[in-house]
Amino acid sequence: MIEIVDLKKSFNGKKVLDGVNLKIERGKITVIIGRSGEGKSVLLKHIIGLLKPDSGSIYLDGIDITKLDEKELNRIRRRFGMLFQGSALFDSMTVEENVAFPLVEHTDLPMEEIRAVVREKLRLVGLVGVEKMMPADLSGGMKKRVALARAIAMDPEIVLFDEPTTGLDPIMSDAIARLILDTQRNLHTTYVVITHDIPLTYKIADCVAMLHQGKIIECGTVEEIRRTSNPVVRQFLEGRAEGPIKVA
Amino acid sequence: MTGILEYLGRLAEGLVLHTGRMGTMLFQAFMWLFVPPFKFRNLFRQMEFVGVKSMFVVILTGSFTGMVLALQSYNALRRFGAESLVGPTVALSMTRELGPVLTGLMVTGRAGSAMATELGTMRVTEQIDALAAMAVNPIKYLVTPRLLAGVLMLPVLTVIADFVGIVGGYVIGVRVLNINPGTFIGRIMDFVKVEDIFNGLIKSVFFGLILTLVACYNGYHASGGAEGVGRATTVTVVLSSVLILVFDYFLTSIMFSS
């Protein structure tokens, strides 16, 4: 469904992505793991066209989205939903207005119908009666849920998750992991998750890819990744400070 | 020596870069004006923010400026026995110069700084990226309505500042300094022409554009967390104020030179 070919990106002369190659399958949960600052978020922002690569391509059903202009890109973006690391809820709007936002902007549905969709999406992420609350009044976990409800409001084909459990306690992290699994099973959507949360990875991934020094160095199922002999991947999965990855 | 040249080079490079990027943002915001769908709710919200919510501070500064102008000009004009010219002095100063400039500076401090902070916070918390990810152009959604609100509301606020300034001058001139009210108003009618008011309003359109563009540009490109947002706000207030005064000189020299 999504094929990333030899993607390169530098910022101020520093190579962040140095030839990323990855295939993301339709209807599966692909988890991209890697250390902080390895360019995982940069990769995700390329997939939805928020950043343009220096070279390389990203094919979505055969169309190279890196070559599209803003108008064509916006048509493609409607097939995506994205959950940002800090949730990125609009803090001047209520929860209901946040979730309704893509529907208000891109559909001609009457307000009553939009409200019904919002209620349904909020119910799907386990939130009831929060419609009139402001994002500032929500806990971190609730914000993530509202952001997920907004991301799936338009029934997208692909949902991108940028560190969905960062800043959450282990119990809330597990709740979010379940939510990701449940919504994916219900909606049969393609999920791409970037994280350095290994327990989350084991819980949700159909396919795991590790990004290291600007390249995908390992890709496979959870079992394959667990059995890998690659010392870099092993060190990361086991969370050891000693090994081929040097702590700066 | 090379250090100075390097510094000047970097300064010039920064100036060209930011001017170019600001010009590009202005052009994009202008082009998005004509692209449907048109959502007026956003525009009205910004007009309320820039216009209605700045009214109090504009009335306050406008009236006191008119009052102090009356006092100062009375003291100066009395020496030549020309107290009757206090009215026109206040009216011309307000309509040509102080009405638009003070309004521009006050709105910069109140609305421009808030705009830069709001957009800067949206940038560093990825809300602007979220807009783009939801296929909503951030320039059309955030920048265009703010620029339009500035251009539309500054002349309205300037008219109010002009009016309350003249009223303030009248109160001091007539009630405190005992100038004949008929003389005060009659001389204003003799000296102040419609183009004095009109040219002041043209200035205010430019000032509205300058302050909203500088605010949107700095907020939109903010980086580096809370510190970056603070920097964007400070730069907005300083740069807008300086640009308003610089443009005021050039606009005055063009419009009132004849």
Coordinates of C-alpha atoms in Angstrom, one line a residue:
Chain A
M1 CA 0.0 0.0 0.0
I2 CA 2.7 2.5 1.0
E3 CA 6.2 1.9 -0.4
I4 CA 9.1 4.2 0.8
V5 CA 12.1 4.1 -1.6
D6 CA 15.5 5.4 -0.8
L7 CA 14.2 8.4 1.1
K8 CA 16.8 11.0 2.1
K9 CA 16.4 14.1 4.2
S10 CA 19.0 16.4 5.8
F11 CA 18.5 19.4 8.1
N12 CA 21.3 22.1 8.1
G13 CA 23.7 19.6 6.6
K14 CA 22.9 16.8 9.2
K15 CA 21.6 13.6 7.6
V16 CA 18.4 12.5 9.3
L17 CA 17.1 10.0 6.8
D18 CA 19.8 8.4 4.7
G19 CA 18.1 6.1 2.3
V20 CA 15.0 4.7 4.0
N21 CA 13.4 1.7 2.3
L22 CA 10.1 0.2 3.7
K23 CA 6.9 -1.4 2.6
I24 CA 3.8 -0.8 4.7
E25 CA 1.0 -3.4 4.1
R26 CA -2.7 -2.6 3.9
G27 CA -4.8 -3.4 6.9
K28 CA -1.9 -4.1 9.2
I29 CA -0.3 -2.3 12.1
T30 CA 3.3 -1.4 11.2
V31 CA 5.4 -0.2 14.1
I32 CA 8.6 1.8 13.4
I33 CA 10.9 1.7 16.4
G34 CA 14.1 3.6 17.0
R35 CA 15.9 5.9 19.5
S36 CA 14.8 9.4 20.1
G37 CA 16.2 11.8 17.5
E38 CA 16.7 9.1 14.9
G39 CA 14.2 10.7 12.6
K40 CA 11.0 8.6 13.2
S41 CA 8.8 11.7 13.4
V42 CA 10.5 13.1 10.3
L43 CA 9.7 9.9 8.4
L44 CA 6.1 10.0 9.5
K45 CA 5.7 13.6 8.4
H46 CA 7.1 12.6 5.0
I47 CA 4.5 9.9 4.6
I48 CA 1.7 12.5 5.0
G49 CA 3.5 15.1 2.9
L50 CA 4.2 17.6 5.7
L51 CA 7.9 17.5 4.7
K52 CA 9.5 17.1 1.3
P53 CA 12.4 14.8 1.0
D54 CA 15.8 15.8 -0.5
S55 CA 15.5 12.7 -2.7
G56 CA 13.6 9.4 -2.9
S57 CA 10.0 8.5 -3.2
I58 CA 6.9 7.5 -1.3
Y59 CA 4.4 5.5 -3.3
L60 CA 0.8 5.4 -2.1
D61 CA -1.0 2.8 -4.3
G62 CA 1.5 3.5 -7.0
I63 CA 1.3 7.3 -6.8
D64 CA 4.5 9.1 -5.8
I65 CA 3.2 11.6 -3.2
T66 CA 6.6 13.4 -3.0
K67 CA 5.9 14.8 -6.5
L68 CA 2.4 16.1 -5.9
D69 CA 1.5 19.7 -5.6
E70 CA -0.4 21.1 -2.5
K71 CA -3.9 20.6 -4.1
E72 CA -3.3 17.0 -5.0
L73 CA -1.6 16.3 -1.7
N74 CA -4.6 17.6 0.1
R75 CA -6.8 15.1 -1.8
I76 CA -4.4 12.4 -0.7
R77 CA -4.3 13.7 2.9
R78 CA -8.0 13.1 3.3
R79 CA -7.3 9.4 3.2
F80 CA -5.1 9.8 6.2
G81 CA -5.6 10.5 9.9
M82 CA -2.8 11.5 12.2
L83 CA -2.3 11.4 16.0
F84 CA 0.4 13.8 17.0
Q85 CA 2.9 13.2 19.9
G86 CA 1.4 16.0 22.0
S87 CA -2.1 15.3 20.7
A88 CA -2.1 18.7 18.9
L89 CA -5.8 19.4 19.8
F90 CA -6.9 23.0 19.0
D91 CA -6.9 24.5 22.4
S92 CA -9.4 27.3 21.4
M93 CA -12.0 24.6 20.6
T94 CA -14.1 22.2 22.7
V95 CA -13.6 18.4 22.4
E96 CA -16.6 18.2 20.2
E97 CA -15.4 21.0 17.9
N98 CA -12.0 19.3 17.7
V99 CA -13.4 16.0 16.6
A100 CA -15.9 17.6 14.3
F101 CA -13.2 19.8 12.7
P102 CA -12.3 17.6 9.7
L103 CA -16.0 16.9 9.1
V104 CA -16.9 20.6 9.2
E105 CA -14.1 21.5 6.8
H106 CA -14.5 18.7 4.3
T107 CA -18.1 17.6 4.3
D108 CA -21.5 19.2 3.8
L109 CA -23.1 17.1 6.5
P110 CA -25.7 19.0 8.7
M111 CA -24.5 19.8 12.2
E112 CA -26.8 17.3 13.8
E113 CA -25.3 14.5 11.8
I114 CA -21.8 15.7 12.5
R115 CA -22.6 15.7 16.3
A116 CA -23.8 12.1 15.9
V117 CA -20.5 11.1 14.2
V118 CA -18.5 12.9 16.9
R119 CA -20.4 11.0 19.7
E120 CA -19.9 7.7 17.9
K121 CA -16.1 8.3 17.5
L122 CA -15.8 9.4 21.1
R123 CA -17.7 6.3 22.2
L124 CA -15.3 4.2 20.1
V125 CA -12.3 5.6 22.1
G126 CA -14.1 5.1 25.4
L127 CA -15.1 8.7 26.1
V128 CA -18.7 9.8 27.0
G129 CA -20.0 13.2 28.1
V130 CA -16.8 15.1 27.4
E131 CA -18.0 16.9 24.3
K132 CA -18.2 20.4 25.9
M133 CA -14.9 20.2 27.8
M134 CA -11.8 22.1 26.7
P135 CA -8.6 20.3 25.9
A136 CA -6.8 22.1 28.8
D137 CA -9.2 20.4 31.2
L138 CA -8.3 16.8 30.0
S139 CA -5.7 14.5 31.3
G140 CA -2.8 13.3 29.0
G141 CA -4.6 10.0 28.3
M142 CA -7.9 11.6 27.5
K143 CA -6.2 14.0 25.1
K144 CA -4.7 11.1 23.2
R145 CA -8.1 9.5 23.0
V146 CA -9.7 12.7 21.7
A147 CA -6.9 13.0 19.2
L148 CA -7.5 9.5 18.1
A149 CA -11.2 10.2 17.7
R150 CA -10.3 13.2 15.6
A151 CA -7.9 11.1 13.5
I152 CA -10.5 8.5 12.7
A153 CA -13.4 11.0 12.3
M154 CA -13.3 10.9 8.5
D155 CA -12.9 7.1 8.4
P156 CA -9.4 7.3 7.0
E157 CA -7.7 4.4 5.2
I158 CA -4.4 5.0 7.0
V159 CA -3.8 6.4 10.5
L160 CA -0.4 7.6 11.6
F161 CA 0.6 7.6 15.3
D162 CA 3.5 9.7 16.5
E163 CA 4.6 8.2 19.9
P164 CA 1.1 7.4 21.1
T165 CA 2.1 6.5 24.7
T166 CA 4.8 9.1 25.4
G167 CA 4.2 10.8 28.7
L168 CA 1.5 8.3 29.9
D169 CA 1.6 5.9 32.9
P170 CA 2.0 2.2 32.1
I171 CA -1.7 1.5 32.8
M172 CA -2.9 4.3 30.5
S173 CA -0.3 3.1 27.9
D174 CA -1.9 -0.3 28.0
A175 CA -5.3 1.2 27.6
I176 CA -4.1 3.1 24.5
A177 CA -2.5 -0.1 23.1
R178 CA -5.9 -1.8 23.5
L179 CA -7.6 1.1 21.9
I180 CA -5.3 1.0 18.9
L181 CA -5.9 -2.8 18.5
D182 CA -9.7 -2.5 19.0
T183 CA -10.1 0.4 16.6
Q184 CA -7.9 -1.2 14.0
R185 CA -9.9 -4.4 14.2
N186 CA -13.2 -2.5 13.9
L187 CA -12.2 -0.3 11.1
H188 CA -9.7 -2.6 9.2
T189 CA -7.5 0.5 8.8
T190 CA -3.8 0.6 8.0
Y191 CA -2.0 1.9 11.1
V192 CA 1.6 3.2 11.1
V193 CA 2.9 3.7 14.7
I194 CA 6.3 5.2 15.6
T195 CA 7.5 4.6 19.1
H196 CA 10.3 3.6 21.4
D197 CA 7.9 1.8 23.7
I198 CA 8.9 -1.8 23.4
P199 CA 5.9 -3.3 25.4
L200 CA 3.5 -1.4 23.2
T201 CA 5.3 -2.7 20.1
Y202 CA 5.0 -6.3 21.2
K203 CA 1.3 -5.8 22.0
I204 CA 0.1 -4.2 18.8
A205 CA 2.6 -4.8 15.9
D206 CA 1.9 -7.0 12.9
C207 CA 5.2 -5.8 11.5
V208 CA 8.1 -4.1 13.2
A209 CA 10.8 -2.0 11.4
M210 CA 13.8 -0.4 13.2
L211 CA 15.1 2.9 12.1
H212 CA 18.8 3.5 13.0
Q213 CA 21.3 6.0 11.6
G214 CA 18.8 7.1 8.9
K215 CA 18.1 3.6 7.6
I216 CA 15.7 0.7 8.2
I217 CA 18.1 -1.9 9.6
E218 CA 15.6 -4.6 10.4
C219 CA 12.0 -5.4 9.4
G220 CA 9.8 -8.4 10.2
T221 CA 7.1 -9.8 12.4
V222 CA 7.3 -9.4 16.2
E223 CA 8.6 -13.0 16.4
E224 CA 11.2 -12.4 13.8
I225 CA 12.4 -9.2 15.5
R226 CA 12.5 -10.9 18.9
R227 CA 14.7 -13.7 17.4
T228 CA 17.0 -11.3 15.5
S229 CA 20.8 -11.7 15.8
N230 CA 21.3 -8.0 14.8
P231 CA 23.2 -6.6 17.9
V232 CA 21.9 -3.1 17.4
V233 CA 18.3 -4.3 17.4
R234 CA 19.0 -6.6 20.3
Q235 CA 20.5 -3.8 22.4
F236 CA 17.5 -1.6 21.7
L237 CA 14.9 -4.2 22.5
E238 CA 16.7 -5.2 25.7
G239 CA 17.2 -1.6 26.7
R240 CA 20.9 -1.9 27.4
A241 CA 23.3 1.1 27.6
E242 CA 26.2 -1.1 26.6
G243 CA 26.5 -2.3 23.0
P244 CA 27.0 -1.1 19.5
I245 CA 24.8 1.9 20.0
K246 CA 26.9 4.4 22.0
V247 CA 25.1 6.7 24.5
A248 CA 26.3 10.2 23.8
Chain B
M1 CA 37.6 43.5 10.3
T2 CA 36.5 40.2 8.8
G3 CA 34.3 39.7 11.9
I4 CA 32.5 43.0 11.1
L5 CA 32.1 42.0 7.5
E6 CA 30.8 38.6 8.4
Y7 CA 28.3 40.1 10.8
L8 CA 27.1 42.6 8.2
G9 CA 26.8 39.8 5.7
R10 CA 24.8 37.7 8.0
L11 CA 22.6 40.7 8.8
A12 CA 21.9 41.4 5.1
E13 CA 21.3 37.7 4.4
G14 CA 18.8 37.5 7.3
L15 CA 17.1 40.7 6.1
V16 CA 16.7 39.4 2.6
L17 CA 15.5 36.0 3.7
H18 CA 12.9 37.3 6.2
T19 CA 11.6 40.0 3.8
G20 CA 11.3 37.4 1.0
R21 CA 9.5 34.9 3.2
M22 CA 7.2 37.6 4.6
G23 CA 6.4 38.7 1.1
T24 CA 5.7 35.1 0.1
M25 CA 3.3 34.7 3.0
L26 CA 1.5 37.9 2.1
F27 CA 1.2 36.7 -1.5
Q28 CA -0.1 33.3 -0.5
A29 CA -2.6 34.8 2.0
F30 CA -3.8 37.2 -0.7
M31 CA -4.3 34.4 -3.2
W32 CA -6.2 32.2 -0.7
L33 CA -8.7 35.1 -0.4
F34 CA -10.2 34.1 -3.7
V35 CA -10.2 30.3 -3.2
P36 CA -13.5 28.8 -2.0
P37 CA -14.9 27.6 0.4
F38 CA -15.3 31.0 2.2
K39 CA -15.8 30.7 5.9
F40 CA -16.8 34.0 7.3
R41 CA -17.0 32.8 11.0
N42 CA -13.2 32.8 11.2
L43 CA -13.0 36.3 9.8
F44 CA -15.6 37.7 12.1
R45 CA -13.9 36.2 15.1
Q46 CA -10.7 37.9 14.1
M47 CA -12.4 41.2 13.4
E48 CA -13.9 41.1 16.9
F49 CA -10.5 40.3 18.3
V50 CA -8.6 43.0 16.5
G51 CA -11.4 45.6 16.4
V52 CA -14.0 45.3 19.2
K53 CA -11.6 44.2 21.9
S54 CA -9.1 46.9 21.1
M55 CA -11.7 49.7 21.3
F56 CA -11.2 50.5 24.9
V57 CA -7.5 51.0 24.8
V58 CA -7.8 53.1 21.6
I59 CA -10.5 55.3 23.1
L60 CA -8.4 55.8 26.2
T61 CA -5.2 56.7 24.3
G62 CA -7.0 58.7 21.7
S63 CA -8.9 60.9 24.2
F64 CA -5.8 61.6 26.4
T65 CA -3.7 62.4 23.3
G66 CA -6.3 64.9 22.1
M67 CA -6.4 66.4 25.6
V68 CA -2.6 66.8 26.0
L69 CA -2.4 68.2 22.4
A70 CA -4.9 70.9 23.3
L71 CA -2.9 71.8 26.4
Q72 CA 0.5 71.9 24.7
S73 CA -0.7 73.7 21.6
Y74 CA -2.6 76.3 23.7
N75 CA 0.6 77.1 25.6
A76 CA 2.6 77.5 22.3
L77 CA -0.1 79.4 20.3
R78 CA -1.0 81.8 23.2
R79 CA 2.4 83.4 22.7
F80 CA 1.4 84.6 19.2
G81 CA -2.2 85.3 20.2
A82 CA -3.4 82.4 18.0
E83 CA -5.4 80.4 20.6
S84 CA -8.2 80.0 18.0
L85 CA -5.9 77.6 16.2
V86 CA -5.9 75.0 19.0
G87 CA -8.9 73.2 17.4
P88 CA -7.3 72.7 14.0
T89 CA -3.9 71.8 15.6
V90 CA -5.6 69.0 17.5
A91 CA -7.8 67.9 14.6
L92 CA -5.0 67.9 12.0
S93 CA -2.5 66.1 14.4
M94 CA -5.1 63.5 15.2
T95 CA -6.4 62.8 11.7
R96 CA -3.1 63.0 9.8
E97 CA -0.7 61.5 12.3
L98 CA -1.5 60.5 15.8
G99 CA -4.9 58.8 15.1
P100 CA -3.5 56.1 12.8
V101 CA 0.0 55.8 14.4
L102 CA -1.3 55.5 18.0
T103 CA -4.0 53.1 16.9
G104 CA -1.4 51.0 15.0
L105 CA 1.0 50.9 18.0
M106 CA -1.8 50.1 20.5
V107 CA -3.3 47.3 18.4
T108 CA 0.3 46.0 17.9
G109 CA 0.7 45.8 21.7
R110 CA -2.7 44.3 22.3
A111 CA -3.7 42.2 19.3
G112 CA -0.4 41.7 17.4
S113 CA 1.4 40.3 20.4
A114 CA -1.5 38.0 21.2
M115 CA -1.6 36.8 17.6
A116 CA 2.1 36.0 17.5
T117 CA 1.7 34.1 20.8
E118 CA -1.3 32.1 19.7
L119 CA 0.2 31.1 16.3
G120 CA 3.6 30.4 17.9
T121 CA 2.0 28.1 20.5
M122 CA 0.1 26.4 17.7
R123 CA 3.3 25.9 15.8
V124 CA 5.4 24.4 18.7
T125 CA 2.5 22.2 19.8
E126 CA 2.1 20.9 16.3
Q127 CA -1.4 22.3 15.9
I128 CA -0.4 23.9 12.6
D129 CA 1.0 20.6 11.3
A130 CA -2.3 19.0 12.5
L131 CA -4.2 21.5 10.3
A132 CA -2.1 20.6 7.3
A133 CA -2.4 16.9 8.0
M134 CA -6.2 17.3 8.0
A135 CA -5.9 18.8 4.5
V136 CA -6.7 22.3 5.7
N137 CA -4.2 25.0 4.4
P138 CA -2.8 26.8 7.5
I139 CA -2.2 30.0 5.6
K140 CA -5.9 30.1 4.4
Y141 CA -7.2 29.1 7.8
L142 CA -5.0 31.1 10.1
V143 CA -3.2 33.9 8.2
T144 CA -5.7 35.2 5.6
P145 CA -8.5 36.1 8.1
R146 CA -6.1 37.8 10.5
L147 CA -4.6 40.0 7.7
L148 CA -8.0 40.8 6.4
A149 CA -9.3 41.7 9.9
G150 CA -6.3 44.0 10.4
V151 CA -6.8 45.8 7.1
L152 CA -10.6 46.2 7.8
M153 CA -10.6 47.1 11.4
L154 CA -7.6 49.5 11.7
P155 CA -9.4 52.3 9.7
V156 CA -12.5 51.8 11.9
L157 CA -10.4 52.1 15.1
T158 CA -8.6 55.1 13.6
V159 CA -11.9 56.9 13.0
I160 CA -12.8 56.3 16.6
A161 CA -9.4 57.5 17.8
D162 CA -9.6 60.7 15.6
F163 CA -13.1 61.4 17.0
V164 CA -12.4 60.9 20.7
G165 CA -9.1 62.8 20.3
I166 CA -10.9 65.8 18.9
V167 CA -13.6 65.5 21.6
G168 CA -10.8 65.3 24.2
G169 CA -9.2 68.5 22.7
Y170 CA -12.6 70.2 22.7
V171 CA -13.2 69.4 26.3
I172 CA -9.9 70.8 27.4
G173 CA -9.9 73.7 25.0
V174 CA -13.4 74.9 25.6
R175 CA -14.1 73.8 29.2
V176 CA -10.6 74.3 30.8
L177 CA -8.9 76.8 28.6
N178 CA -12.0 78.9 27.8
I179 CA -11.7 78.9 24.0
N180 CA -14.9 79.9 22.4
P181 CA -16.7 76.7 21.3
G182 CA -17.8 78.2 18.0
T183 CA -14.3 79.3 17.2
F184 CA -12.9 75.9 18.2
I185 CA -15.2 74.0 15.8
G186 CA -15.4 76.7 13.1
R187 CA -11.6 76.8 12.7
I188 CA -11.5 73.0 12.5
M189 CA -14.0 73.2 9.7
D190 CA -11.8 75.9 8.0
F191 CA -8.6 74.0 8.2
V192 CA -9.3 70.2 8.1
K193 CA -10.1 68.8 4.7
V194 CA -11.6 65.5 3.8
E195 CA -8.3 64.2 2.4
D196 CA -6.6 64.8 5.8
I197 CA -9.0 62.2 7.3
F198 CA -8.9 60.0 4.2
N199 CA -5.1 59.9 4.0
G200 CA -4.9 59.1 7.7
L201 CA -7.2 56.2 7.0
I202 CA -5.0 54.9 4.1
K203 CA -2.1 54.9 6.5
S204 CA -4.1 52.9 9.0
V205 CA -4.8 50.3 6.3
F206 CA -1.0 49.9 5.8
F207 CA -0.5 49.7 9.6
G208 CA -3.2 47.1 9.9
L209 CA -1.5 45.0 7.3
I210 CA 2.0 45.5 8.7
L211 CA 1.1 44.5 12.3
T212 CA -0.9 41.5 11.4
L213 CA 1.6 40.3 8.8
V214 CA 4.6 40.7 11.2
A215 CA 2.6 38.9 14.0
C216 CA 1.5 36.0 11.7
Y217 CA 4.9 35.6 10.2
N218 CA 6.8 35.5 13.5
G219 CA 4.2 33.2 15.2
Y220 CA 3.9 30.9 12.2
H221 CA 7.7 30.4 12.1
A222 CA 8.3 30.2 15.8
S223 CA 10.5 27.4 17.0
G224 CA 12.1 26.3 20.2
G225 CA 9.3 25.8 22.7
A226 CA 8.1 28.4 25.1
E227 CA 11.2 30.5 24.7
G228 CA 10.7 30.6 20.9
V229 CA 7.1 31.8 21.4
G230 CA 8.3 34.5 23.7
R231 CA 10.9 35.6 21.2
A232 CA 8.3 35.7 18.4
T233 CA 6.1 37.9 20.5
T234 CA 8.9 40.3 21.4
V235 CA 10.1 40.5 17.8
T236 CA 6.6 41.1 16.7
V237 CA 6.0 44.1 19.0
V238 CA 9.4 45.7 18.3
L239 CA 9.4 45.1 14.5
S240 CA 5.8 46.1 14.0
S241 CA 6.2 49.3 16.0
V242 CA 9.4 50.3 14.1
L243 CA 7.9 49.4 10.7
I244 CA 4.8 51.4 11.5
L245 CA 6.9 54.5 12.3
V246 CA 9.1 54.0 9.3
F247 CA 6.2 53.5 6.9
D248 CA 4.4 56.5 8.5
Y249 CA 7.3 58.7 7.4
F250 CA 7.3 57.5 3.9
L251 CA 3.5 57.5 3.5
T252 CA 3.4 61.0 4.9
S253 CA 6.1 62.2 2.5
I254 CA 4.2 60.7 -0.4
M255 CA 0.6 61.7 0.6
F256 CA 1.1 65.2 2.2
S257 CA 4.1 66.4 0.1
S258 CA 1.9 68.5 -2.1

